[in-house]
């Protein structure tokens, strides 16, 4: 949260499996592909898209996608990366050791905080 990370470490990348117009569900990788196409890049099946999730008013992640080469560190949605990428990836493992999501996030939400 203190911006001690290199923006390159936050780049998400996915390979498109079909043409952009063939996607029914528009996920972040498709949104990134559309941004690439808008700037004139050839995009289709097999294209690797690299993007960052930024802060914004929309709850839809796809609306907050920016191409990785157009983002500054202060635009990044830090909460998304913490909640969805870090905690999402580690929660099931740490849960086996008795940790809950609040403990993983470093929050003290137990009754002892009020005593």
mmCIF file of N, CA and C in Angstrom:
data_model
loop_
_atom_site.group_PDB
_atom_site.id
_atom_site.type_symbol
_atom_site.label_atom_id
_atom_site.label_comp_id
_atom_site.label_asym_id
_atom_site.label_seq_id
_atom_site.Cartn_x
_atom_site.Cartn_y
_atom_site.Cartn_z
ATOM 1 N N UNK A 1 0.813 -1.198 0.000
ATOM 2 C CA UNK A 1 0.000 0.000 0.000
ATOM 3 C C UNK A 1 0.853 1.258 0.000
ATOM 4 N N UNK A 2 2.104 1.122 0.367
ATOM 5 C CA UNK A 2 2.981 2.281 0.465
ATOM 6 C C UNK A 2 3.760 2.550 -0.814
ATOM 7 N N UNK A 3 3.332 1.957 -1.919
ATOM 8 C CA UNK A 3 3.947 2.162 -3.226
ATOM 9 C C UNK A 3 5.424 1.786 -3.237
ATOM 10 N N UNK A 4 5.768 0.706 -2.555
ATOM 11 C CA UNK A 4 7.139 0.227 -2.531
ATOM 12 C C UNK A 4 7.341 -0.908 -3.527
ATOM 13 N N UNK A 5 6.498 -0.962 -4.517
ATOM 14 C CA UNK A 5 6.547 -2.059 -5.480
ATOM 15 C C UNK A 5 6.736 -1.494 -6.881
ATOM 16 N N UNK A 6 7.395 -2.257 -7.707
ATOM 17 C CA UNK A 6 7.610 -1.870 -9.094
ATOM 18 C C UNK A 6 6.333 -2.153 -9.880
ATOM 19 N N UNK A 7 5.908 -1.202 -10.672
ATOM 20 C CA UNK A 7 4.673 -1.347 -11.448
ATOM 21 C C UNK A 7 4.734 -2.581 -12.359
ATOM 22 N N UNK A 8 5.917 -2.956 -12.792
ATOM 23 C CA UNK A 8 6.071 -4.139 -13.648
ATOM 24 C C UNK A 8 5.592 -5.409 -12.947
ATOM 25 N N UNK A 9 5.674 -5.422 -11.618
ATOM 26 C CA UNK A 9 5.245 -6.595 -10.855
ATOM 27 C C UNK A 9 3.725 -6.716 -10.773
ATOM 28 N N UNK A 10 3.011 -5.686 -11.177
ATOM 29 C CA UNK A 10 1.551 -5.674 -11.086
ATOM 30 C C UNK A 10 0.859 -5.946 -12.416
ATOM 31 N N UNK A 11 1.634 -6.097 -13.459
ATOM 32 C CA UNK A 11 1.055 -6.330 -14.782
ATOM 33 C C UNK A 11 0.392 -7.704 -14.817
ATOM 34 N N UNK A 12 -0.848 -7.705 -15.237
ATOM 35 C CA UNK A 12 -1.585 -8.944 -15.456
ATOM 36 C C UNK A 12 -1.519 -9.241 -16.950
ATOM 37 N N UNK A 13 -1.334 -10.484 -17.300
ATOM 38 C CA UNK A 13 -1.289 -10.817 -18.727
ATOM 39 C C UNK A 13 -2.094 -12.080 -18.990
ATOM 40 N N UNK A 14 -2.756 -12.055 -20.105
ATOM 41 C CA UNK A 14 -3.573 -13.184 -20.543
ATOM 42 C C UNK A 14 -3.468 -13.312 -22.054
ATOM 43 N N UNK A 15 -3.659 -14.519 -22.525
ATOM 44 C CA UNK A 15 -3.680 -14.763 -23.962
ATOM 45 C C UNK A 15 -5.137 -14.813 -24.415
ATOM 46 N N UNK A 16 -5.442 -14.055 -25.444
ATOM 47 C CA UNK A 16 -6.782 -14.104 -26.024
ATOM 48 C C UNK A 16 -6.939 -15.414 -26.789
ATOM 49 N N UNK A 17 -8.108 -16.009 -26.677
ATOM 50 C CA UNK A 17 -8.344 -17.299 -27.334
ATOM 51 C C UNK A 17 -9.235 -17.185 -28.564
ATOM 52 N N UNK A 18 -9.766 -16.006 -28.800
ATOM 53 C CA UNK A 18 -10.645 -15.813 -29.962
ATOM 54 C C UNK A 18 -10.581 -14.354 -30.402
ATOM 55 N N UNK A 19 -11.277 -14.025 -31.459
ATOM 56 C CA UNK A 19 -11.371 -12.640 -31.906
ATOM 57 C C UNK A 19 -12.181 -11.840 -30.896
ATOM 58 N N UNK A 20 -11.878 -10.570 -30.774
ATOM 59 C CA UNK A 20 -12.543 -9.728 -29.774
ATOM 60 C C UNK A 20 -14.057 -9.740 -29.914
ATOM 61 N N UNK A 21 -14.552 -9.724 -31.128
ATOM 62 C CA UNK A 21 -16.004 -9.693 -31.349
ATOM 63 C C UNK A 21 -16.692 -11.006 -30.990
ATOM 64 N N UNK A 22 -15.922 -12.052 -30.815
ATOM 65 C CA UNK A 22 -16.496 -13.363 -30.504
ATOM 66 C C UNK A 22 -16.694 -13.604 -29.009
ATOM 67 N N UNK A 23 -16.191 -12.711 -28.186
ATOM 68 C CA UNK A 23 -16.371 -12.861 -26.742
ATOM 69 C C UNK A 23 -17.768 -12.403 -26.343
ATOM 70 N N UNK A 24 -18.455 -13.203 -25.558
ATOM 71 C CA UNK A 24 -19.759 -12.818 -25.014
ATOM 72 C C UNK A 24 -19.552 -12.068 -23.708
ATOM 73 N N UNK A 25 -18.764 -12.654 -22.824
ATOM 74 C CA UNK A 25 -18.429 -12.002 -21.552
ATOM 75 C C UNK A 25 -17.186 -11.149 -21.772
ATOM 76 N N UNK A 26 -17.277 -9.898 -21.357
ATOM 77 C CA UNK A 26 -16.160 -8.975 -21.544
ATOM 78 C C UNK A 26 -15.401 -8.858 -20.224
ATOM 79 N N UNK A 27 -14.361 -9.648 -20.097
ATOM 80 C CA UNK A 27 -13.507 -9.594 -18.917
ATOM 81 C C UNK A 27 -12.401 -8.576 -19.115
ATOM 82 N N UNK A 28 -11.536 -8.431 -18.134
ATOM 83 C CA UNK A 28 -10.470 -7.438 -18.235
ATOM 84 C C UNK A 28 -9.518 -7.687 -19.401
ATOM 85 N N UNK A 29 -9.247 -8.953 -19.724
ATOM 86 C CA UNK A 29 -8.340 -9.228 -20.834
ATOM 87 C C UNK A 29 -8.950 -8.810 -22.166
ATOM 88 N N UNK A 30 -10.251 -8.943 -22.302
ATOM 89 C CA UNK A 30 -10.926 -8.518 -23.531
ATOM 90 C C UNK A 30 -10.939 -6.993 -23.607
ATOM 91 N N UNK A 31 -11.201 -6.347 -22.480
ATOM 92 C CA UNK A 31 -11.167 -4.880 -22.439
ATOM 93 C C UNK A 31 -9.782 -4.373 -22.832
ATOM 94 N N UNK A 32 -8.743 -5.038 -22.342
ATOM 95 C CA UNK A 32 -7.376 -4.648 -22.701
ATOM 96 C C UNK A 32 -7.132 -4.870 -24.189
ATOM 97 N N UNK A 33 -7.627 -5.975 -24.721
ATOM 98 C CA UNK A 33 -7.493 -6.234 -26.151
ATOM 99 C C UNK A 33 -8.172 -5.160 -26.983
ATOM 100 N N UNK A 34 -9.332 -4.716 -26.541
ATOM 101 C CA UNK A 34 -10.045 -3.648 -27.260
ATOM 102 C C UNK A 34 -9.259 -2.345 -27.214
ATOM 103 N N UNK A 35 -8.617 -2.058 -26.084
ATOM 104 C CA UNK A 35 -7.779 -0.858 -25.995
ATOM 105 C C UNK A 35 -6.593 -0.958 -26.958
ATOM 106 N N UNK A 36 -6.020 -2.137 -27.059
ATOM 107 C CA UNK A 36 -4.920 -2.337 -28.002
ATOM 108 C C UNK A 36 -5.394 -2.127 -29.435
ATOM 109 N N UNK A 37 -6.563 -2.669 -29.766
ATOM 110 C CA UNK A 37 -7.112 -2.517 -31.116
ATOM 111 C C UNK A 37 -7.404 -1.054 -31.422
ATOM 112 N N UNK A 38 -7.897 -0.316 -30.416
ATOM 113 C CA UNK A 38 -8.202 1.108 -30.610
ATOM 114 C C UNK A 38 -6.961 1.908 -30.965
ATOM 115 N N UNK A 39 -5.816 1.478 -30.487
ATOM 116 C CA UNK A 39 -4.597 2.217 -30.819
ATOM 117 C C UNK A 39 -3.876 1.624 -32.029
ATOM 118 N N UNK A 40 -4.583 0.745 -32.748
ATOM 119 C CA UNK A 40 -4.086 0.275 -34.030
ATOM 120 C C UNK A 40 -3.294 -1.014 -34.013
ATOM 121 N N UNK A 41 -3.238 -1.677 -32.893
ATOM 122 C CA UNK A 41 -2.495 -2.931 -32.826
ATOM 123 C C UNK A 41 -3.336 -4.076 -33.389
ATOM 124 N N UNK A 42 -2.661 -5.049 -33.966
ATOM 125 C CA UNK A 42 -3.327 -6.237 -34.493
ATOM 126 C C UNK A 42 -3.619 -7.166 -33.322
ATOM 127 N N UNK A 43 -4.896 -7.435 -33.084
ATOM 128 C CA UNK A 43 -5.319 -8.225 -31.926
ATOM 129 C C UNK A 43 -6.209 -9.363 -32.400
ATOM 130 N N UNK A 44 -5.926 -10.551 -31.925
ATOM 131 C CA UNK A 44 -6.739 -11.716 -32.273
ATOM 132 C C UNK A 44 -6.348 -12.905 -31.419
ATOM 133 N N UNK A 45 -6.812 -14.089 -31.791
ATOM 134 C CA UNK A 45 -6.462 -15.281 -31.024
ATOM 135 C C UNK A 45 -4.941 -15.427 -30.904
ATOM 136 N N UNK A 46 -4.487 -15.691 -29.684
ATOM 137 C CA UNK A 46 -3.057 -15.842 -29.440
ATOM 138 C C UNK A 46 -2.362 -14.578 -28.980
ATOM 139 N N UNK A 47 -3.031 -13.437 -29.090
ATOM 140 C CA UNK A 47 -2.436 -12.179 -28.644
ATOM 141 C C UNK A 47 -2.321 -12.172 -27.122
ATOM 142 N N UNK A 48 -1.146 -11.790 -26.636
ATOM 143 C CA UNK A 48 -0.942 -11.625 -25.196
ATOM 144 C C UNK A 48 -1.265 -10.175 -24.860
ATOM 145 N N UNK A 49 -2.214 -9.987 -23.955
ATOM 146 C CA UNK A 49 -2.562 -8.638 -23.517
ATOM 147 C C UNK A 49 -1.979 -8.422 -22.128
ATOM 148 N N UNK A 50 -1.415 -7.232 -21.909
ATOM 149 C CA UNK A 50 -0.820 -6.875 -20.622
ATOM 150 C C UNK A 50 -1.522 -5.626 -20.125
ATOM 151 N N UNK A 51 -2.023 -5.716 -18.910
ATOM 152 C CA UNK A 51 -2.838 -4.624 -18.402
ATOM 153 C C UNK A 51 -2.698 -4.489 -16.892
ATOM 154 N N UNK A 52 -3.205 -3.363 -16.408
ATOM 155 C CA UNK A 52 -3.206 -3.027 -14.982
ATOM 156 C C UNK A 52 -4.636 -2.656 -14.612
ATOM 157 N N UNK A 53 -5.048 -3.000 -13.404
ATOM 158 C CA UNK A 53 -6.354 -2.581 -12.898
ATOM 159 C C UNK A 53 -6.150 -1.277 -12.136
ATOM 160 N N UNK A 54 -6.900 -0.263 -12.527
ATOM 161 C CA UNK A 54 -6.744 1.062 -11.930
ATOM 162 C C UNK A 54 -7.938 1.399 -11.040
ATOM 163 N N UNK A 55 -7.763 2.446 -10.245
ATOM 164 C CA UNK A 55 -8.868 2.926 -9.425
ATOM 165 C C UNK A 55 -9.907 3.572 -10.333
ATOM 166 N N UNK A 56 -11.123 3.630 -9.862
ATOM 167 C CA UNK A 56 -12.176 4.269 -10.635
ATOM 168 C C UNK A 56 -13.512 4.092 -9.962
ATOM 169 N N UNK A 57 -14.520 4.702 -10.535
ATOM 170 C CA UNK A 57 -15.858 4.666 -9.950
ATOM 171 C C UNK A 57 -16.627 3.394 -10.286
ATOM 172 N N UNK A 58 -16.267 2.738 -11.363
ATOM 173 C CA UNK A 58 -17.008 1.554 -11.791
ATOM 174 C C UNK A 58 -16.659 0.346 -10.926
ATOM 175 N N UNK A 59 -17.671 -0.444 -10.609
ATOM 176 C CA UNK A 59 -17.437 -1.698 -9.893
ATOM 177 C C UNK A 59 -16.941 -2.783 -10.842
ATOM 178 N N UNK A 60 -17.151 -2.570 -12.137
ATOM 179 C CA UNK A 60 -16.719 -3.546 -13.133
ATOM 180 C C UNK A 60 -15.219 -3.401 -13.383
ATOM 181 N N UNK A 61 -14.499 -4.467 -13.156
ATOM 182 C CA UNK A 61 -13.052 -4.437 -13.340
ATOM 183 C C UNK A 61 -12.705 -4.059 -14.776
ATOM 184 N N UNK A 62 -13.469 -4.562 -15.729
ATOM 185 C CA UNK A 62 -13.164 -4.292 -17.139
ATOM 186 C C UNK A 62 -13.175 -2.799 -17.462
ATOM 187 N N UNK A 63 -13.942 -2.022 -16.704
ATOM 188 C CA UNK A 63 -14.002 -0.577 -16.933
ATOM 189 C C UNK A 63 -12.807 0.150 -16.329
ATOM 190 N N UNK A 64 -12.015 -0.555 -15.551
ATOM 191 C CA UNK A 64 -10.870 0.068 -14.885
ATOM 192 C C UNK A 64 -9.537 -0.462 -15.411
ATOM 193 N N UNK A 65 -9.592 -1.119 -16.552
ATOM 194 C CA UNK A 65 -8.392 -1.668 -17.181
ATOM 195 C C UNK A 65 -7.680 -0.578 -17.967
ATOM 196 N N UNK A 66 -6.365 -0.541 -17.823
ATOM 197 C CA UNK A 66 -5.518 0.294 -18.676
ATOM 198 C C UNK A 66 -4.365 -0.576 -19.145
ATOM 199 N N UNK A 67 -3.872 -0.279 -20.318
ATOM 200 C CA UNK A 67 -2.727 -1.021 -20.824
ATOM 201 C C UNK A 67 -1.518 -0.715 -19.952
ATOM 202 N N UNK A 68 -0.701 -1.710 -19.765
ATOM 203 C CA UNK A 68 0.388 -1.604 -18.793
ATOM 204 C C UNK A 68 1.379 -0.491 -19.109
ATOM 205 N N UNK A 69 1.498 -0.124 -20.368
ATOM 206 C CA UNK A 69 2.459 0.922 -20.721
ATOM 207 C C UNK A 69 1.863 2.326 -20.656
ATOM 208 N N UNK A 70 0.649 2.449 -20.110
ATOM 209 C CA UNK A 70 0.004 3.768 -20.032
ATOM 210 C C UNK A 70 -0.362 4.159 -18.605
ATOM 211 N N UNK A 71 0.121 3.415 -17.611
ATOM 212 C CA UNK A 71 -0.322 3.604 -16.228
ATOM 213 C C UNK A 71 0.810 4.129 -15.365
ATOM 214 N N UNK A 72 0.458 5.034 -14.454
ATOM 215 C CA UNK A 72 1.417 5.461 -13.436
ATOM 216 C C UNK A 72 1.047 4.786 -12.117
ATOM 217 N N UNK A 73 1.990 4.684 -11.224
ATOM 218 C CA UNK A 73 1.808 3.949 -9.977
ATOM 219 C C UNK A 73 0.656 4.504 -9.138
ATOM 220 N N UNK A 74 0.393 5.790 -9.221
ATOM 221 C CA UNK A 74 -0.668 6.387 -8.398
ATOM 222 C C UNK A 74 -2.074 6.078 -8.916
ATOM 223 N N UNK A 75 -2.198 5.488 -10.099
ATOM 224 C CA UNK A 75 -3.508 5.119 -10.648
ATOM 225 C C UNK A 75 -3.943 3.710 -10.261
ATOM 226 N N UNK A 76 -3.038 2.917 -9.752
ATOM 227 C CA UNK A 76 -3.296 1.498 -9.509
ATOM 228 C C UNK A 76 -4.295 1.302 -8.379
ATOM 229 N N UNK A 77 -5.200 0.359 -8.572
ATOM 230 C CA UNK A 77 -6.173 -0.001 -7.535
ATOM 231 C C UNK A 77 -5.502 -0.983 -6.574
ATOM 232 N N UNK A 78 -4.881 -0.429 -5.555
ATOM 233 C CA UNK A 78 -4.127 -1.242 -4.603
ATOM 234 C C UNK A 78 -5.008 -2.273 -3.912
ATOM 235 N N UNK A 79 -6.225 -1.874 -3.574
ATOM 236 C CA UNK A 79 -7.132 -2.803 -2.897
ATOM 237 C C UNK A 79 -7.460 -4.002 -3.777
ATOM 238 N N UNK A 80 -7.633 -3.777 -5.067
ATOM 239 C CA UNK A 80 -7.894 -4.894 -5.982
ATOM 240 C C UNK A 80 -6.741 -5.896 -5.931
ATOM 241 N N UNK A 81 -5.531 -5.390 -6.027
ATOM 242 C CA UNK A 81 -4.381 -6.292 -6.041
ATOM 243 C C UNK A 81 -4.227 -7.033 -4.718
ATOM 244 N N UNK A 82 -4.465 -6.349 -3.614
ATOM 245 C CA UNK A 82 -4.363 -7.005 -2.307
ATOM 246 C C UNK A 82 -5.468 -8.039 -2.155
ATOM 247 N N UNK A 83 -6.711 -7.633 -2.401
ATOM 248 C CA UNK A 83 -7.858 -8.517 -2.169
ATOM 249 C C UNK A 83 -7.969 -9.646 -3.187
ATOM 250 N N UNK A 84 -7.797 -9.338 -4.449
ATOM 251 C CA UNK A 84 -8.060 -10.325 -5.505
ATOM 252 C C UNK A 84 -6.823 -11.109 -5.936
ATOM 253 N N UNK A 85 -5.686 -10.475 -5.938
ATOM 254 C CA UNK A 85 -4.493 -11.161 -6.414
ATOM 255 C C UNK A 85 -3.708 -11.814 -5.276
ATOM 256 N N UNK A 86 -3.419 -11.062 -4.231
ATOM 257 C CA UNK A 86 -2.605 -11.610 -3.139
ATOM 258 C C UNK A 86 -3.443 -12.500 -2.229
ATOM 259 N N UNK A 87 -4.476 -11.936 -1.638
ATOM 260 C CA UNK A 87 -5.295 -12.712 -0.703
ATOM 261 C C UNK A 87 -6.041 -13.819 -1.433
ATOM 262 N N UNK A 88 -6.565 -13.510 -2.587
ATOM 263 C CA UNK A 88 -7.278 -14.529 -3.355
ATOM 264 C C UNK A 88 -6.412 -15.741 -3.664
ATOM 265 N N UNK A 89 -5.142 -15.501 -3.929
ATOM 266 C CA UNK A 89 -4.239 -16.592 -4.281
ATOM 267 C C UNK A 89 -3.745 -17.369 -3.062
ATOM 268 N N UNK A 90 -3.692 -16.725 -1.916
ATOM 269 C CA UNK A 90 -3.106 -17.371 -0.739
ATOM 270 C C UNK A 90 -4.114 -17.810 0.310
ATOM 271 N N UNK A 91 -5.334 -17.335 0.217
ATOM 272 C CA UNK A 91 -6.315 -17.576 1.276
ATOM 273 C C UNK A 91 -6.548 -19.058 1.546
ATOM 274 N N UNK A 92 -6.768 -19.836 0.516
ATOM 275 C CA UNK A 92 -7.074 -21.260 0.705
ATOM 276 C C UNK A 92 -5.931 -21.992 1.406
ATOM 277 N N UNK A 93 -4.710 -21.604 1.108
ATOM 278 C CA UNK A 93 -3.562 -22.240 1.759
ATOM 279 C C UNK A 93 -3.466 -21.801 3.216
ATOM 280 N N UNK A 94 -3.520 -20.496 3.459
ATOM 281 C CA UNK A 94 -3.382 -19.991 4.826
ATOM 282 C C UNK A 94 -4.554 -20.389 5.712
ATOM 283 N N UNK A 95 -5.715 -20.595 5.110
ATOM 284 C CA UNK A 95 -6.882 -21.044 5.859
ATOM 285 C C UNK A 95 -6.615 -22.414 6.495
ATOM 286 N N UNK A 96 -5.842 -23.235 5.829
ATOM 287 C CA UNK A 96 -5.487 -24.551 6.365
ATOM 288 C C UNK A 96 -4.676 -24.445 7.656
ATOM 289 N N UNK A 97 -3.996 -23.306 7.824
ATOM 290 C CA UNK A 97 -3.191 -23.084 9.022
ATOM 291 C C UNK A 97 -3.935 -22.266 10.070
ATOM 292 N N UNK A 98 -5.235 -22.062 9.859
ATOM 293 C CA UNK A 98 -6.059 -21.395 10.853
ATOM 294 C C UNK A 98 -6.194 -19.892 10.705
ATOM 295 N N UNK A 99 -5.716 -19.324 9.602
ATOM 296 C CA UNK A 99 -5.837 -17.884 9.402
ATOM 297 C C UNK A 99 -7.151 -17.562 8.708
ATOM 298 N N UNK A 100 -7.757 -16.432 9.095
ATOM 299 C CA UNK A 100 -8.944 -15.975 8.379
ATOM 300 C C UNK A 100 -8.554 -14.773 7.517
ATOM 301 N N UNK A 101 -9.485 -14.313 6.708
ATOM 302 C CA UNK A 101 -9.181 -13.239 5.756
ATOM 303 C C UNK A 101 -8.742 -11.961 6.452
ATOM 304 N N UNK A 102 -9.367 -11.617 7.574
ATOM 305 C CA UNK A 102 -8.984 -10.407 8.301
ATOM 306 C C UNK A 102 -7.551 -10.499 8.815
ATOM 307 N N UNK A 103 -7.156 -11.661 9.294
ATOM 308 C CA UNK A 103 -5.786 -11.834 9.771
ATOM 309 C C UNK A 103 -4.793 -11.707 8.624
ATOM 310 N N UNK A 104 -5.152 -12.230 7.492
ATOM 311 C CA UNK A 104 -4.272 -12.140 6.336
ATOM 312 C C UNK A 104 -4.107 -10.686 5.919
ATOM 313 N N UNK A 105 -5.174 -9.929 5.977
ATOM 314 C CA UNK A 105 -5.123 -8.510 5.624
ATOM 315 C C UNK A 105 -4.430 -7.683 6.696
ATOM 316 N N UNK A 106 -4.198 -8.277 7.859
ATOM 317 C CA UNK A 106 -3.534 -7.545 8.926
ATOM 318 C C UNK A 106 -4.477 -6.725 9.764
ATOM 319 N N UNK A 107 -5.767 -7.041 9.701
ATOM 320 C CA UNK A 107 -6.749 -6.308 10.484
ATOM 321 C C UNK A 107 -6.968 -7.008 11.805
ATOM 322 N N UNK A 108 -7.227 -6.236 12.835
ATOM 323 C CA UNK A 108 -7.545 -6.811 14.131
ATOM 324 C C UNK A 108 -9.026 -6.588 14.358
ATOM 325 N N UNK A 109 -9.817 -7.606 14.077
ATOM 326 C CA UNK A 109 -11.264 -7.453 14.207
ATOM 327 C C UNK A 109 -11.831 -8.335 15.301
ATOM 328 N N UNK A 110 -10.958 -8.893 16.135
ATOM 329 C CA UNK A 110 -11.430 -9.735 17.227
ATOM 330 C C UNK A 110 -11.938 -8.905 18.389
ATOM 331 N N UNK A 111 -12.618 -9.555 19.324
ATOM 332 C CA UNK A 111 -13.156 -8.868 20.498
ATOM 333 C C UNK A 111 -12.063 -8.247 21.349
ATOM 334 N N UNK A 112 -10.859 -8.820 21.327
ATOM 335 C CA UNK A 112 -9.802 -8.308 22.194
ATOM 336 C C UNK A 112 -9.403 -6.876 21.868
ATOM 337 N N UNK A 113 -9.738 -6.376 20.688
ATOM 338 C CA UNK A 113 -9.414 -4.983 20.376
ATOM 339 C C UNK A 113 -10.254 -4.005 21.192
ATOM 340 N N UNK A 114 -11.377 -4.471 21.740
ATOM 341 C CA UNK A 114 -12.264 -3.606 22.511
ATOM 342 C C UNK A 114 -12.032 -3.730 24.023
ATOM 343 N N UNK A 115 -11.196 -4.659 24.439
ATOM 344 C CA UNK A 115 -10.954 -4.892 25.867
ATOM 345 C C UNK A 115 -9.804 -4.065 26.389
#
